[in-house]
Backbone as a ProteinNet text record, in pm:
[ID]
protein_1_A
[PRIMARY]
MNAFIYPDGDLYVEELYTYTFDGAFNGTTRIIGDDDFSGVEFFEGYEVAAHAEIGKIGSNT
[TERTIARY]
416.2	336.3	407.4	402.3	459.1	349.2	317.2	209.7	258.8	210.5	247.3	122.3	93.8	-20.2	31.5	-19.9	18.1	-53.9	-0.6	-64	-210	-247.3	-386.5	-478.2	-424.9	-505.6	-500.5	-439.8	-425.5	-335.2	-359.8	-281	-214.5	-82.7	-6.2	34.6	6.3	35.8	110.7	215.8	285.8	273.1	232.8	228.1	300.2	374.8	447.4	404.8	344.2	298.2	380.1	415.3	485	396.3	371.1	291	381	366.5	439.9	338.1	350	255.9	318.4	235.2	277	194.2	254.1	180.6	169.4	83.4	68.7	-32.6	14.4	-70.4	-24.9	-116.3	-75.4	-115.8	-155.6	-190.4	-272.7	-313.9	-394.4	-482.3	-577.5	-665.3	-655.8	-651.8	-651.4	-771.3	-856.4	-975.6	-946.1	-977.9	-951.2	-1083.2	-1135.1	-1255.2	-1384	-1494.2	-1627.1	-1694.6	-1624.6	-1682	-1689.7	-1746.9	-1755.2	-1620.1	-1554.1	-1423.3	-1430.9	-1541.6	-1558.5	-1457.2	-1394.4	-1294.8	-1154	-1135.1	-1002.7	-971.3	-855.3	-809.9	-667.4	-631.7	-493.9	-440.6	-525.5	-481.6	-395.7	-282.6	-195.9	-157.3	-153.8	-104.4	-13.6	100.4	193.9	289.7	353.6	454.1	588.8	656.6	786.9	897.9	1018.7	1134.5	1153.7	1217	1247.5	1327.8	1301.8	1372.1	1346.3	1231.4	1197.2	1179.8	1209.4	1196.6	1094.6	1013.8	915.6	988.1	930.9	993.1	1085.2	1113.8	1201.4	1130.1	995.9	918.8	877.7	809.6	762.1	853.7	826	911.7	841	720.7	643.2	667	752.5	770.3	889.8
-694.3	-702	-792.2	-752.8	-830.9	-846.5	-969.8	-993.2	-1085.3	-1060.8	-1141.4	-1164.8	-1291.5	-1324.3	-1346.2	-1266.8	-1278.4	-1396.4	-1450.5	-1563.6	-1537.9	-1412.2	-1382.6	-1368.4	-1390.1	-1382.8	-1248.8	-1147.5	-1017.6	-1031.9	-952	-954.1	-819	-819.3	-698	-705.3	-599.7	-598.4	-471.5	-485.8	-372.9	-387	-279.6	-275.7	-149.9	-161.4	-47.2	-28.8	85.5	117.1	232.2	221.8	329.3	377.8	506	567	655.5	646.3	731.3	814.4	945.3	1036.1	1098.5	1121.2	1189.1	1316.6	1429.2	1555	1608.9	1708	1775	1701.4	1644.6	1577.1	1617.3	1614.9	1645	1534.8	1419	1309.2	1203.9	1104.1	994.8	941	858	793.6	643.6	570	423.9	374.9	295.9	241	97.3	63.8	-70	-146.7	-184.9	-267.2	-195.8	-267.1	-214.4	-288.5	-378.5	-459.8	-381.8	-445.6	-387.2	-404.3	-294.6	-299.7	-254.4	-286.3	-243.3	-309.7	-419.7	-486.7	-433.2	-338.4	-280.9	-181.3	-199.2	-107.4	-64	51.6	100.5	109.6	150.5	168.9	293.6	283	397.8	399.8	515.5	533.6	654.8	643	754.2	744.6	854.2	860.4	820.4	728.4	682.8	746.4	734.1	790.9	724.1	795	739.9	611.6	515.6	387.2	303.1	320.7	238.9	93.7	2	-140	-201.5	-292	-359.9	-440.8	-446.1	-515.8	-427.4	-307.8	-215.1	-83.3	-83.8	38.9	56.5	-43.1	-34.9	-108.9	-98.2	-165.2	-281.9	-319.8	-425.6	-562.9	-576.2	-706.2	-778
-399.4	-280.8	-181.2	-55.1	53.2	157.6	195.7	292.7	403.5	524.6	640.6	724.6	757.2	842.9	984.5	1077.1	1217.6	1282.5	1392.6	1461.1	1500.3	1525	1563.1	1441.7	1320.3	1198.9	1128.5	1190.2	1124.4	1002.5	901.8	779.5	759.8	744.9	716.1	569.4	492.9	349.3	313.3	233.4	172.9	22.5	-43	-188.4	-233.3	-339.3	-393.6	-538.5	-567.3	-701.7	-756.7	-883.6	-952.7	-1066.2	-1068.2	-1173.6	-1257.9	-1389.2	-1481.7	-1558.8	-1549.9	-1614.2	-1738	-1836.5	-1958.2	-1967.7	-1935.1	-1933.5	-1792	-1775.5	-1645.8	-1558.1	-1448.2	-1350.6	-1212	-1115.8	-978.4	-881.2	-931.8	-842.7	-913.6	-836.7	-888.8	-777	-813.2	-715.9	-733.8	-624.5	-629.6	-551.4	-615.3	-550.9	-509.9	-386.8	-335.1	-329.3	-443.6	-452.9	-417.9	-435.9	-408.6	-293.8	-227.9	-120.7	9.5	110	244.2	313.3	343.6	407.8	552.7	620.2	759.2	851.8	808.2	890.9	872.8	781.3	757.2	867.1	930.3	1034.9	1003.9	1051.3	1045	902.4	808	669.6	660.3	591.5	568	420.7	364.1	228.9	227.6	164.5	165.4	48.2	18.4	-87	-28	-94.5	-46	-128.8	-81.2	-150.3	-286.2	-375.4	-507.5	-492.3	-577.6	-580.6	-455.4	-390.3	-274	-317.6	-226.4	-255.3	-161	-214.3	-132.3	-24.7	93.7	204.8	285.2	235.5	306	333.3	319.5	336.7	481.7	536.7	674.6	768.7	896.6	994.8	1061	1013.4	1077.3	1018	919.7	855.6	911.1
[MASK]
+++++++++++++++++++++++++++++++++++++++++++++++++++++++++++++

């Protein structure tokens, strides 16, 4: 995980998860807690290239 707090209090976070499947699968689901996330803005989730490294995924860090 890579996190950066901006001067205005915004938090930018990068997380890189690797899943290894045994058998036939076509995806997975990740739940981000059960709390109220009404303050979350600009959430993005995407598949990155093989062998991606944290800190080199986005351009905002």
